Amino acid sequence: MSEVQTAAKQPTQLLGKKERRLLTDPFNDNNPITVQVLGICSALAVTVAVKNALVMSIAVMVVTGFANLIISLLRNTIPNRVRMIVQLVVIASLVSIVEMILHAFQYDVYKQMSVYIGLIITNCIIMGRLEAFAMANKPWQSLLDGIGNGVGYGAILVTVALFREVFGKGTIMGYKVLPSWYEPNGLMLIPAAAIFLIGIIIWVQRAMNKKLVDIS
Amino acid sequence: MDRNSNVYTIVYAAILTVVVAVVLAFVHSSLESKMAANEKLATQKDILRSVGLVDLPDAAAVYEKTIKGLVIDAKGNTVEGIDATSISMAAEFKKPEAEQLHPLFIYSGEDGTNKYILPIFGNGLWDKIWGYVAVESDMNTIAGIAMDHKGETPGLGAEIKDNPKQYNDPYIGTKLYNEQGEYVAVSMVKGGVKDKEHQVDAISGATITSDGVNEMMYRGVGYYLPYFKSQQTQTSSK
């Protein structure tokens, strides 16, 4: 929380040290998936193929960024008792807009992802950032925080998807990368593989970053 | 102003709802025609895909030139005066079988061959699945299949569409009838194909989608058998 308070006192800088940390923190020290352990369900569901993971990450990034921005702009007017409902309404409308834009301009991707695009609404990362950050910080910082968290989420998603697609199908983005003698590992295609991979990523991350070990 | 008063809360919620509704309605209406065009083109591409025409630069024009639609009822009689493309498979699926209408598309290739394209419709794991089965003019051999879905899991059930090489192409050359002349259709099976004429490999990790495809295939193609029978008697009596 100390970071949150000092950020509010600082004069607004376009990309000062604090602002850069907002973007980079979610990448490692405060990653939404591996440190906050949020948004796991979608990380299990859409990481079978790299392309799906990429589109999902971009969609989530757009929604976290704009939801943070809008809630931060409204933060001084929102009635306290209905603040969660207001946040949800904003998230849901943004997700609907993203869904319609994909439907109109990226129909193939929309068809592939349909269920999970709608389910971005229930992604805890977004709600979590609104409550923890956007309600107490200025719009610009909130936008950066949202984008940072979207990128942090996407980085894990794409990493997991990379392993699952390579070992599960022998392809990356649909292109064959492993020789034909490689027998695809069916385990990688089922969601359980993602939880193993995320577990391994958390393990590696904690082994390298001692700061994280004390948190939990 | 008191941000915790009831009046403020209610007015705030009302204004927010109206603003959101207006924004969403605006986005939807400005993108509506594009979305509808995408849907229509996707259907046409699916139909063409079943006869092996993929990645066409101008699918809509090819469709106009080669595909003719007609409508049959549950007894296999042709119904006049209805546009085959206007029939919603989802709506027909809900009616009792005796009242259902079935669109049928006939593809006329440049070499003069005809193929029957039978739309089929059923349930996958999460939502509806559907497909187009192309049958050769012998009304027995499958010439190709194209499948699609509303919400199957990407990478698992969605492979019925995303991985046609593995899950659609094996259908080519399979037969609807067995050697005794009984209707058996073609099923996805686990653990290796034993009967090449009536079986293809199922999707690993997507048992319910595979079962749904089998059910949809058997029932869906079955609707067209009376029509095929009537066609065969017509040609043999000529």
GROMACS .gro file of C-alpha atoms in nm:
model
  454
    1MET     CA    1   0.000   0.000   0.000
    2SER     CA    2   0.293   0.237   0.060
    3GLU     CA    3   0.354   0.243  -0.312
    4VAL     CA    4  -0.006   0.346  -0.371
    5GLN     CA    5   0.008   0.638  -0.128
    6THR     CA    6   0.334   0.784  -0.252
    7ALA     CA    7   0.219   0.755  -0.609
    8ALA     CA    8  -0.081   0.972  -0.526
    9LYS     CA    9   0.136   1.246  -0.374
   10GLN     CA   10   0.388   1.264  -0.654
   11PRO     CA   11   0.338   1.531  -0.917
   12THR     CA   12   0.219   1.376  -1.242
   13GLN     CA   13   0.505   1.284  -1.465
   14LEU     CA   14   0.449   1.130  -1.802
   15LEU     CA   15   0.692   0.844  -1.753
   16GLY     CA   16   0.880   0.903  -1.429
   17LYS     CA   17   1.034   0.635  -1.214
   18LYS     CA   18   0.706   0.560  -1.035
   19GLU     CA   19   0.519   0.535  -1.363
   20ARG     CA   20   0.774   0.299  -1.510
   21ARG     CA   21   0.746   0.079  -1.204
   22LEU     CA   22   0.371   0.061  -1.258
   23LEU     CA   23   0.439  -0.089  -1.595
   24THR     CA   24   0.722  -0.323  -1.494
   25ASP     CA   25   0.612  -0.440  -1.148
   26PRO     CA   26   0.334  -0.666  -1.271
   27PHE     CA   27   0.587  -0.832  -1.495
   28ASN     CA   28   0.782  -0.987  -1.210
   29ASP     CA   29   0.749  -0.862  -0.850
   30ASN     CA   30   0.375  -0.828  -0.861
   31ASN     CA   31   0.265  -1.054  -1.144
   32PRO     CA   32  -0.112  -1.102  -1.137
   33ILE     CA   33  -0.092  -1.473  -1.211
   34THR     CA   34   0.220  -1.600  -1.039
   35VAL     CA   35   0.231  -1.366  -0.739
   36GLN     CA   36  -0.128  -1.252  -0.683
   37VAL     CA   37  -0.259  -1.584  -0.820
   38LEU     CA   38  -0.552  -1.421  -0.998
   39GLY     CA   39  -0.698  -1.502  -1.337
   40ILE     CA   40  -0.593  -1.865  -1.318
   41CYS     CA   41  -0.905  -2.006  -1.479
   42SER     CA   42  -0.858  -1.827  -1.809
   43ALA     CA   43  -0.488  -1.911  -1.797
   44LEU     CA   44  -0.585  -2.276  -1.794
   45ALA     CA   45  -0.848  -2.245  -2.062
   46VAL     CA   46  -0.700  -2.045  -2.347
   47THR     CA   47  -0.337  -2.154  -2.337
   48VAL     CA   48  -0.363  -2.455  -2.565
   49ALA     CA   49  -0.248  -2.247  -2.862
   50VAL     CA   50  -0.021  -1.942  -2.872
   51LYS     CA   51  -0.254  -1.745  -3.100
   52ASN     CA   52  -0.548  -1.775  -2.862
   53ALA     CA   53  -0.330  -1.675  -2.570
   54LEU     CA   54  -0.205  -1.369  -2.760
   55VAL     CA   55  -0.552  -1.248  -2.853
   56MET     CA   56  -0.675  -1.310  -2.501
   57SER     CA   57  -0.383  -1.113  -2.358
   58ILE     CA   58  -0.445  -0.819  -2.586
   59ALA     CA   59  -0.816  -0.820  -2.506
   60VAL     CA   60  -0.749  -0.833  -2.132
   61MET     CA   61  -0.488  -0.560  -2.163
   62VAL     CA   62  -0.732  -0.330  -2.337
   63VAL     CA   63  -1.001  -0.398  -2.080
   64THR     CA   64  -0.775  -0.357  -1.772
   65GLY     CA   65  -0.626  -0.040  -1.916
   66PHE     CA   66  -0.951   0.131  -2.001
   67ALA     CA   67  -1.145   0.002  -1.701
   68ASN     CA   68  -0.873   0.143  -1.474
   69LEU     CA   69  -0.877   0.472  -1.664
   70ILE     CA   70  -1.255   0.512  -1.652
   71ILE     CA   71  -1.293   0.410  -1.288
   72SER     CA   72  -1.008   0.641  -1.193
   73LEU     CA   73  -1.179   0.930  -1.371
   74LEU     CA   74  -1.503   0.853  -1.188
   75ARG     CA   75  -1.342   0.764  -0.855
   76ASN     CA   76  -1.447   1.080  -0.673
   77THR     CA   77  -1.809   1.054  -0.780
   78ILE     CA   78  -1.881   0.685  -0.727
   79PRO     CA   79  -2.118   0.620  -0.435
   80ASN     CA   80  -1.934   0.392  -0.196
   81ARG     CA   81  -2.215   0.143  -0.146
   82VAL     CA   82  -2.252   0.057  -0.513
   83ARG     CA   83  -1.890   0.093  -0.617
   84MET     CA   84  -1.846  -0.274  -0.705
   85ILE     CA   85  -2.156  -0.266  -0.920
   86VAL     CA   86  -2.030   0.044  -1.097
   87GLN     CA   87  -1.697  -0.128  -1.158
   88LEU     CA   88  -1.869  -0.435  -1.297
   89VAL     CA   89  -2.088  -0.229  -1.527
   90VAL     CA   90  -1.781  -0.057  -1.669
   91ILE     CA   91  -1.596  -0.387  -1.713
   92ALA     CA   92  -1.894  -0.558  -1.872
   93SER     CA   93  -1.951  -0.279  -2.123
   94LEU     CA   94  -1.584  -0.270  -2.220
   95VAL     CA   95  -1.582  -0.645  -2.271
   96SER     CA   96  -1.898  -0.624  -2.482
   97ILE     CA   97  -1.736  -0.357  -2.697
   98VAL     CA   98  -1.420  -0.565  -2.740
   99GLU     CA   99  -1.637  -0.864  -2.832
  100MET     CA  100  -1.831  -0.666  -3.093
  101ILE     CA  101  -1.517  -0.520  -3.245
  102LEU     CA  102  -1.364  -0.865  -3.279
  103HIS     CA  103  -1.692  -0.993  -3.425
  104ALA     CA  104  -1.686  -0.723  -3.689
  105PHE     CA  105  -1.318  -0.707  -3.775
  106GLN     CA  106  -1.152  -1.028  -3.660
  107TYR     CA  107  -1.428  -1.280  -3.719
  108ASP     CA  108  -1.206  -1.590  -3.719
  109VAL     CA  109  -1.046  -1.503  -3.389
  110TYR     CA  110  -1.385  -1.412  -3.248
  111LYS     CA  111  -1.521  -1.753  -3.344
  112GLN     CA  112  -1.228  -1.930  -3.181
  113MET     CA  113  -1.242  -1.736  -2.859
  114SER     CA  114  -1.611  -1.662  -2.821
  115VAL     CA  115  -1.679  -1.805  -2.474
  116TYR     CA  116  -1.361  -1.677  -2.321
  117ILE     CA  117  -1.398  -1.322  -2.445
  118GLY     CA  118  -1.724  -1.296  -2.254
  119LEU     CA  119  -1.557  -1.451  -1.952
  120ILE     CA  120  -1.303  -1.167  -1.933
  121ILE     CA  121  -1.577  -0.998  -1.727
  122THR     CA  122  -1.518  -1.248  -1.451
  123ASN     CA  123  -1.138  -1.219  -1.465
  124CYS     CA  124  -1.042  -1.129  -1.109
  125ILE     CA  125  -0.736  -0.932  -1.220
  126ILE     CA  126  -0.949  -0.653  -1.361
  127MET     CA  127  -1.176  -0.615  -1.061
  128GLY     CA  128  -0.874  -0.651  -0.835
  129ARG     CA  129  -0.688  -0.363  -1.001
  130LEU     CA  130  -0.996  -0.142  -0.993
  131GLU     CA  131  -1.045  -0.192  -0.620
  132ALA     CA  132  -0.679  -0.186  -0.524
  133PHE     CA  133  -0.548   0.083  -0.756
  134ALA     CA  134  -0.786   0.280  -0.973
  135MET     CA  135  -1.017   0.380  -0.687
  136ALA     CA  136  -0.729   0.561  -0.517
  137ASN     CA  137  -0.505   0.689  -0.796
  138LYS     CA  138  -0.497   0.939  -1.079
  139PRO     CA  139  -0.615   0.843  -1.430
  140TRP     CA  140  -0.274   0.833  -1.600
  141GLN     CA  141  -0.116   0.612  -1.335
  142SER     CA  142  -0.423   0.391  -1.337
  143LEU     CA  143  -0.404   0.348  -1.711
  144LEU     CA  144  -0.038   0.246  -1.683
  145ASP     CA  145  -0.115   0.009  -1.397
  146GLY     CA  146  -0.391  -0.153  -1.603
  147ILE     CA  147  -0.171  -0.195  -1.907
  148GLY     CA  148   0.114  -0.325  -1.691
  149ASN     CA  149  -0.108  -0.588  -1.534
  150GLY     CA  150  -0.247  -0.685  -1.872
  151VAL     CA  151   0.106  -0.734  -2.001
  152GLY     CA  152   0.209  -0.929  -1.691
  153TYR     CA  153  -0.092  -1.154  -1.736
  154GLY     CA  154  -0.024  -1.192  -2.107
  155ALA     CA  155   0.343  -1.280  -2.054
  156ILE     CA  156   0.253  -1.579  -1.838
  157LEU     CA  157  -0.029  -1.680  -2.072
  158VAL     CA  158   0.192  -1.679  -2.379
  159THR     CA  159   0.474  -1.862  -2.198
  160VAL     CA  160   0.239  -2.137  -2.085
  161ALA     CA  161   0.079  -2.154  -2.431
  162LEU     CA  162   0.421  -2.181  -2.594
  163PHE     CA  163   0.510  -2.490  -2.390
  164ARG     CA  164   0.167  -2.645  -2.433
  165GLU     CA  165   0.151  -2.593  -2.808
  166VAL     CA  166   0.508  -2.706  -2.876
  167PHE     CA  167   0.487  -3.024  -2.668
  168GLY     CA  168   0.119  -3.090  -2.718
  169LYS     CA  169   0.106  -3.046  -3.093
  170GLY     CA  170   0.460  -2.983  -3.210
  171THR     CA  171   0.363  -2.647  -3.355
  172ILE     CA  172   0.395  -2.274  -3.280
  173MET     CA  173   0.113  -2.051  -3.407
  174GLY     CA  174   0.009  -2.347  -3.622
  175TYR     CA  175   0.349  -2.392  -3.788
  176LYS     CA  176   0.527  -2.721  -3.740
  177VAL     CA  177   0.847  -2.682  -3.536
  178LEU     CA  178   0.921  -3.030  -3.402
  179PRO     CA  179   1.030  -3.311  -3.635
  180SER     CA  180   0.775  -3.573  -3.729
  181TRP     CA  181   0.921  -3.844  -3.504
  182TYR     CA  182   0.805  -3.642  -3.205
  183GLU     CA  183   0.493  -3.799  -3.061
  184PRO     CA  184   0.270  -3.512  -2.935
  185ASN     CA  185   0.207  -3.531  -2.563
  186GLY     CA  186  -0.168  -3.542  -2.509
  187LEU     CA  187  -0.131  -3.438  -2.146
  188MET     CA  188  -0.023  -3.092  -2.262
  189LEU     CA  189  -0.357  -3.038  -2.431
  190ILE     CA  190  -0.565  -3.080  -2.118
  191PRO     CA  191  -0.603  -2.793  -1.870
  192ALA     CA  192  -0.416  -2.982  -1.596
  193ALA     CA  193  -0.094  -2.929  -1.791
  194ALA     CA  194  -0.135  -2.553  -1.752
  195ILE     CA  195  -0.153  -2.574  -1.374
  196PHE     CA  196   0.168  -2.781  -1.371
  197LEU     CA  197   0.338  -2.526  -1.595
  198ILE     CA  198   0.219  -2.230  -1.389
  199GLY     CA  199   0.344  -2.411  -1.078
  200ILE     CA  200   0.684  -2.455  -1.238
  201ILE     CA  201   0.693  -2.091  -1.345
  202ILE     CA  202   0.611  -1.980  -0.989
  203TRP     CA  203   0.886  -2.210  -0.858
  204VAL     CA  204   1.147  -2.073  -1.098
  205GLN     CA  205   1.040  -1.715  -1.033
  206ARG     CA  206   1.069  -1.758  -0.655
  207ALA     CA  207   1.404  -1.927  -0.683
  208MET     CA  208   1.537  -1.626  -0.875
  209ASN     CA  209   1.352  -1.351  -0.689
  210LYS     CA  210   1.402  -1.395  -0.313
  211LYS     CA  211   1.180  -1.096  -0.238
  212LEU     CA  212   0.874  -1.300  -0.323
  213VAL     CA  213   0.940  -1.578  -0.077
  214ASP     CA  214   0.858  -1.369   0.229
  215ILE     CA  215   0.532  -1.241   0.093
  216SER     CA  216   0.336  -1.560   0.130
  217MET     CA  217  -2.284   1.664  -0.192
  218ASP     CA  218  -2.344   1.358   0.022
  219ARG     CA  219  -2.213   1.067  -0.178
  220ASN     CA  220  -2.373   0.816   0.055
  221SER     CA  221  -2.728   0.941   0.037
  222ASN     CA  222  -2.987   0.716  -0.120
  223VAL     CA  223  -3.095   0.975  -0.374
  224TYR     CA  224  -2.740   1.028  -0.497
  225THR     CA  225  -2.679   0.653  -0.527
  226ILE     CA  226  -2.999   0.590  -0.721
  227VAL     CA  227  -2.953   0.886  -0.955
  228TYR     CA  228  -2.590   0.788  -1.013
  229ALA     CA  229  -2.681   0.429  -1.097
  230ALA     CA  230  -2.959   0.542  -1.330
  231ILE     CA  231  -2.737   0.785  -1.522
  232LEU     CA  232  -2.457   0.530  -1.548
  233THR     CA  233  -2.696   0.267  -1.684
  234VAL     CA  234  -2.835   0.503  -1.945
  235VAL     CA  235  -2.490   0.614  -2.058
  236VAL     CA  236  -2.366   0.256  -2.086
  237ALA     CA  237  -2.680   0.149  -2.273
  238VAL     CA  238  -2.642   0.434  -2.523
  239VAL     CA  239  -2.274   0.358  -2.582
  240LEU     CA  240  -2.334  -0.013  -2.632
  241ALA     CA  241  -2.632   0.046  -2.859
  242PHE     CA  242  -2.429   0.289  -3.066
  243VAL     CA  243  -2.137   0.049  -3.107
  244HIS     CA  244  -2.369  -0.238  -3.189
  245SER     CA  245  -2.569  -0.052  -3.449
  246SER     CA  246  -2.262   0.087  -3.617
  247LEU     CA  247  -2.103  -0.259  -3.643
  248GLU     CA  248  -2.422  -0.458  -3.704
  249SER     CA  249  -2.404  -0.477  -4.084
  250LYS     CA  250  -2.040  -0.582  -4.071
  251MET     CA  251  -2.114  -0.855  -3.820
  252ALA     CA  252  -2.408  -0.988  -4.025
  253ALA     CA  253  -2.197  -0.987  -4.342
  254ASN     CA  254  -1.929  -1.186  -4.159
  255GLU     CA  255  -2.185  -1.445  -4.050
  256LYS     CA  256  -2.324  -1.485  -4.401
  257LEU     CA  257  -1.984  -1.515  -4.561
  258ALA     CA  258  -1.878  -1.767  -4.297
  259THR     CA  259  -2.179  -1.987  -4.383
  260GLN     CA  260  -2.102  -1.970  -4.753
  261LYS     CA  261  -1.739  -2.053  -4.687
  262ASP     CA  262  -1.840  -2.349  -4.470
  263ILE     CA  263  -2.061  -2.484  -4.748
  264LEU     CA  264  -1.782  -2.448  -5.001
  265ARG     CA  265  -1.532  -2.595  -4.758
  266SER     CA  266  -1.731  -2.919  -4.744
  267VAL     CA  267  -1.663  -2.979  -5.114
  268GLY     CA  268  -1.297  -2.900  -5.072
  269LEU     CA  269  -1.298  -2.538  -5.188
  270VAL     CA  270  -1.092  -2.356  -4.928
  271ASP     CA  271  -0.910  -2.023  -4.916
  272LEU     CA  272  -1.100  -1.878  -5.208
  273PRO     CA  273  -1.026  -1.511  -5.271
  274ASP     CA  274  -1.386  -1.448  -5.370
  275ALA     CA  275  -1.597  -1.706  -5.190
  276ALA     CA  276  -1.926  -1.520  -5.234
  277ALA     CA  277  -1.901  -1.518  -5.615
  278VAL     CA  278  -1.802  -1.886  -5.634
  279TYR     CA  279  -2.093  -1.966  -5.407
  280GLU     CA  280  -2.339  -1.783  -5.633
  281LYS     CA  281  -2.210  -1.970  -5.935
  282THR     CA  282  -2.189  -2.326  -5.808
  283ILE     CA  283  -2.434  -2.376  -5.523
  284LYS     CA  284  -2.808  -2.421  -5.557
  285GLY     CA  285  -3.030  -2.460  -5.252
  286LEU     CA  286  -3.354  -2.650  -5.204
  287VAL     CA  287  -3.567  -2.742  -4.907
  288ILE     CA  288  -3.707  -3.083  -4.813
  289ASP     CA  289  -3.953  -3.183  -4.543
  290ALA     CA  290  -3.927  -3.474  -4.300
  291LYS     CA  291  -4.064  -3.721  -4.558
  292GLY     CA  292  -3.803  -3.625  -4.815
  293ASN     CA  293  -4.037  -3.427  -5.043
  294THR     CA  294  -3.916  -3.105  -5.194
  295VAL     CA  295  -4.086  -2.796  -5.054
  296GLU     CA  296  -4.126  -2.516  -5.304
  297GLY     CA  297  -4.109  -2.146  -5.242
  298ILE     CA  298  -3.866  -2.135  -4.950
  299ASP     CA  299  -3.513  -2.005  -4.978
  300ALA     CA  300  -3.277  -2.270  -4.841
  301THR     CA  301  -3.046  -2.011  -4.690
  302SER     CA  302  -3.333  -1.855  -4.495
  303ILE     CA  303  -3.385  -2.173  -4.291
  304SER     CA  304  -3.239  -2.152  -3.945
  305MET     CA  305  -3.099  -2.488  -3.845
  306ALA     CA  306  -3.113  -2.387  -3.481
  307ALA     CA  307  -3.486  -2.311  -3.503
  308GLU     CA  308  -3.563  -2.633  -3.691
  309PHE     CA  309  -3.363  -2.832  -3.435
  310LYS     CA  310  -3.613  -2.732  -3.167
  311LYS     CA  311  -3.923  -2.843  -3.360
  312PRO     CA  312  -4.064  -3.198  -3.348
  313GLU     CA  313  -3.891  -3.409  -3.610
  314ALA     CA  314  -4.201  -3.458  -3.823
  315GLU     CA  315  -4.235  -3.081  -3.873
  316GLN     CA  316  -3.874  -3.002  -3.942
  317LEU     CA  317  -3.762  -2.862  -4.272
  318HIS     CA  318  -3.414  -2.934  -4.399
  319PRO     CA  319  -3.215  -2.720  -4.637
  320LEU     CA  320  -3.012  -2.907  -4.896
  321PHE     CA  321  -2.747  -2.758  -5.120
  322ILE     CA  322  -2.644  -2.900  -5.453
  323TYR     CA  323  -2.299  -2.824  -5.581
  324SER     CA  324  -2.242  -2.837  -5.955
  325GLY     CA  325  -1.874  -2.854  -6.034
  326GLU     CA  326  -1.719  -2.733  -6.357
  327ASP     CA  327  -1.660  -3.094  -6.463
  328GLY     CA  328  -2.035  -3.156  -6.453
  329THR     CA  329  -2.040  -3.360  -6.133
  330ASN     CA  330  -2.300  -3.297  -5.868
  331LYS     CA  331  -2.252  -3.324  -5.497
  332TYR     CA  332  -2.518  -3.304  -5.230
  333ILE     CA  333  -2.432  -3.085  -4.935
  334LEU     CA  334  -2.629  -3.175  -4.623
  335PRO     CA  335  -2.632  -2.931  -4.332
  336ILE     CA  336  -2.628  -3.106  -3.994
  337PHE     CA  337  -2.679  -2.958  -3.651
  338GLY     CA  338  -2.638  -3.077  -3.292
  339ASN     CA  339  -2.494  -3.019  -2.947
  340GLY     CA  340  -2.129  -3.010  -2.855
  341LEU     CA  341  -1.991  -2.974  -2.506
  342TRP     CA  342  -2.060  -2.606  -2.440
  343ASP     CA  343  -2.292  -2.503  -2.716
  344LYS     CA  344  -2.424  -2.582  -3.061
  345ILE     CA  345  -2.213  -2.749  -3.326
  346TRP     CA  346  -2.301  -2.781  -3.690
  347GLY     CA  347  -2.155  -2.895  -4.014
  348TYR     CA  348  -2.197  -2.955  -4.383
  349VAL     CA  349  -2.156  -3.305  -4.519
  350ALA     CA  350  -2.088  -3.330  -4.892
  351VAL     CA  351  -2.204  -3.656  -5.046
  352GLU     CA  352  -2.106  -3.779  -5.393
  353SER     CA  353  -2.373  -3.835  -5.655
  354ASP     CA  354  -2.382  -4.207  -5.561
  355MET     CA  355  -2.556  -4.083  -5.242
  356ASN     CA  356  -2.329  -4.303  -5.033
  357THR     CA  357  -1.969  -4.183  -5.043
  358ILE     CA  358  -1.877  -3.877  -4.837
  359ALA     CA  359  -1.693  -3.624  -5.049
  360GLY     CA  360  -1.598  -3.396  -4.765
  361ILE     CA  361  -1.714  -3.240  -4.443
  362ALA     CA  362  -1.688  -2.898  -4.286
  363MET     CA  363  -1.772  -2.842  -3.922
  364ASP     CA  364  -1.814  -2.539  -3.705
  365HIS     CA  365  -1.919  -2.460  -3.352
  366LYS     CA  366  -2.033  -2.180  -3.131
  367GLY     CA  367  -1.824  -2.229  -2.822
  368GLU     CA  368  -1.619  -2.546  -2.808
  369THR     CA  369  -1.292  -2.530  -2.616
  370PRO     CA  370  -1.011  -2.382  -2.825
  371GLY     CA  371  -0.751  -2.649  -2.892
  372LEU     CA  372  -0.983  -2.933  -2.794
  373GLY     CA  373  -1.340  -2.948  -2.925
  374ALA     CA  374  -1.275  -2.650  -3.149
  375GLU     CA  375  -1.037  -2.868  -3.348
  376ILE     CA  376  -1.337  -2.990  -3.548
  377LYS     CA  377  -1.304  -2.658  -3.724
  378ASP     CA  378  -0.946  -2.549  -3.659
  379ASN     CA  379  -0.774  -2.868  -3.762
  380PRO     CA  380  -0.956  -2.987  -4.075
  381LYS     CA  381  -0.657  -3.191  -4.190
  382GLN     CA  382  -0.681  -3.418  -3.891
  383TYR     CA  383  -1.052  -3.422  -3.815
  384ASN     CA  384  -1.234  -3.343  -4.142
  385ASP     CA  385  -1.024  -3.494  -4.419
  386PRO     CA  386  -1.040  -3.853  -4.284
  387TYR     CA  387  -1.412  -3.847  -4.359
  388ILE     CA  388  -1.342  -3.822  -4.731
  389GLY     CA  389  -1.420  -4.153  -4.899
  390THR     CA  390  -1.609  -4.299  -4.603
  391LYS     CA  391  -1.950  -4.451  -4.670
  392LEU     CA  392  -2.292  -4.390  -4.522
  393TYR     CA  393  -2.420  -4.746  -4.581
  394ASN     CA  394  -2.251  -5.073  -4.487
  395GLU     CA  395  -2.216  -5.368  -4.722
  396GLN     CA  396  -2.558  -5.502  -4.627
  397GLY     CA  397  -2.706  -5.171  -4.736
  398GLU     CA  398  -2.792  -5.057  -4.383
  399TYR     CA  399  -2.747  -4.694  -4.283
  400VAL     CA  400  -2.462  -4.671  -4.031
  401ALA     CA  401  -2.305  -4.330  -4.107
  402VAL     CA  402  -1.951  -4.249  -3.991
  403SER     CA  403  -1.835  -4.219  -3.630
  404MET     CA  404  -1.537  -4.077  -3.449
  405VAL     CA  405  -1.387  -4.356  -3.239
  406LYS     CA  406  -1.115  -4.380  -2.977
  407GLY     CA  407  -0.829  -4.624  -2.973
  408GLY     CA  408  -0.765  -4.657  -3.343
  409VAL     CA  409  -0.978  -4.694  -3.651
  410LYS     CA  410  -1.073  -5.052  -3.733
  411ASP     CA  411  -1.328  -4.998  -4.007
  412LYS     CA  412  -1.193  -4.742  -4.252
  413GLU     CA  413  -1.526  -4.705  -4.430
  414HIS     CA  414  -1.725  -4.602  -4.124
  415GLN     CA  415  -1.480  -4.478  -3.864
  416VAL     CA  416  -1.241  -4.189  -3.814
  417ASP     CA  417  -1.021  -4.096  -3.518
  418ALA     CA  418  -1.183  -3.902  -3.235
  419ILE     CA  419  -1.033  -3.585  -3.084
  420SER     CA  420  -0.823  -3.656  -2.776
  421GLY     CA  421  -0.939  -3.454  -2.480
  422ALA     CA  422  -1.272  -3.373  -2.642
  423THR     CA  423  -1.486  -3.681  -2.583
  424ILE     CA  424  -1.815  -3.497  -2.552
  425THR     CA  425  -1.758  -3.293  -2.866
  426SER     CA  426  -1.666  -3.612  -3.054
  427ASP     CA  427  -1.980  -3.784  -2.926
  428GLY     CA  428  -2.181  -3.479  -3.028
  429VAL     CA  429  -2.035  -3.494  -3.378
  430ASN     CA  430  -2.129  -3.863  -3.404
  431GLU     CA  431  -2.484  -3.801  -3.288
  432MET     CA  432  -2.524  -3.501  -3.517
  433MET     CA  433  -2.383  -3.694  -3.811
  434TYR     CA  434  -2.603  -4.002  -3.766
  435ARG     CA  435  -2.924  -3.812  -3.701
  436GLY     CA  436  -2.854  -3.518  -3.932
  437VAL     CA  437  -2.765  -3.718  -4.241
  438GLY     CA  438  -3.052  -3.954  -4.159
  439TYR     CA  439  -3.302  -3.676  -4.235
  440TYR     CA  440  -3.194  -3.678  -4.597
  441LEU     CA  441  -3.221  -4.053  -4.656
  442PRO     CA  442  -3.588  -4.041  -4.767
  443TYR     CA  443  -3.493  -3.776  -5.022
  444PHE     CA  444  -3.204  -3.990  -5.148
  445LYS     CA  445  -3.440  -4.289  -5.177
  446SER     CA  446  -3.687  -4.091  -5.383
  447GLN     CA  447  -3.405  -3.965  -5.606
  448GLN     CA  448  -3.275  -4.319  -5.658
  449THR     CA  449  -3.616  -4.457  -5.756
  450GLN     CA  450  -3.657  -4.166  -5.997
  451THR     CA  451  -3.327  -4.231  -6.168
  452SER     CA  452  -3.372  -4.609  -6.183
  453SER     CA  453  -3.724  -4.579  -6.330
  454LYS     CA  454  -3.602  -4.351  -6.604
   0.00000   0.00000   0.00000
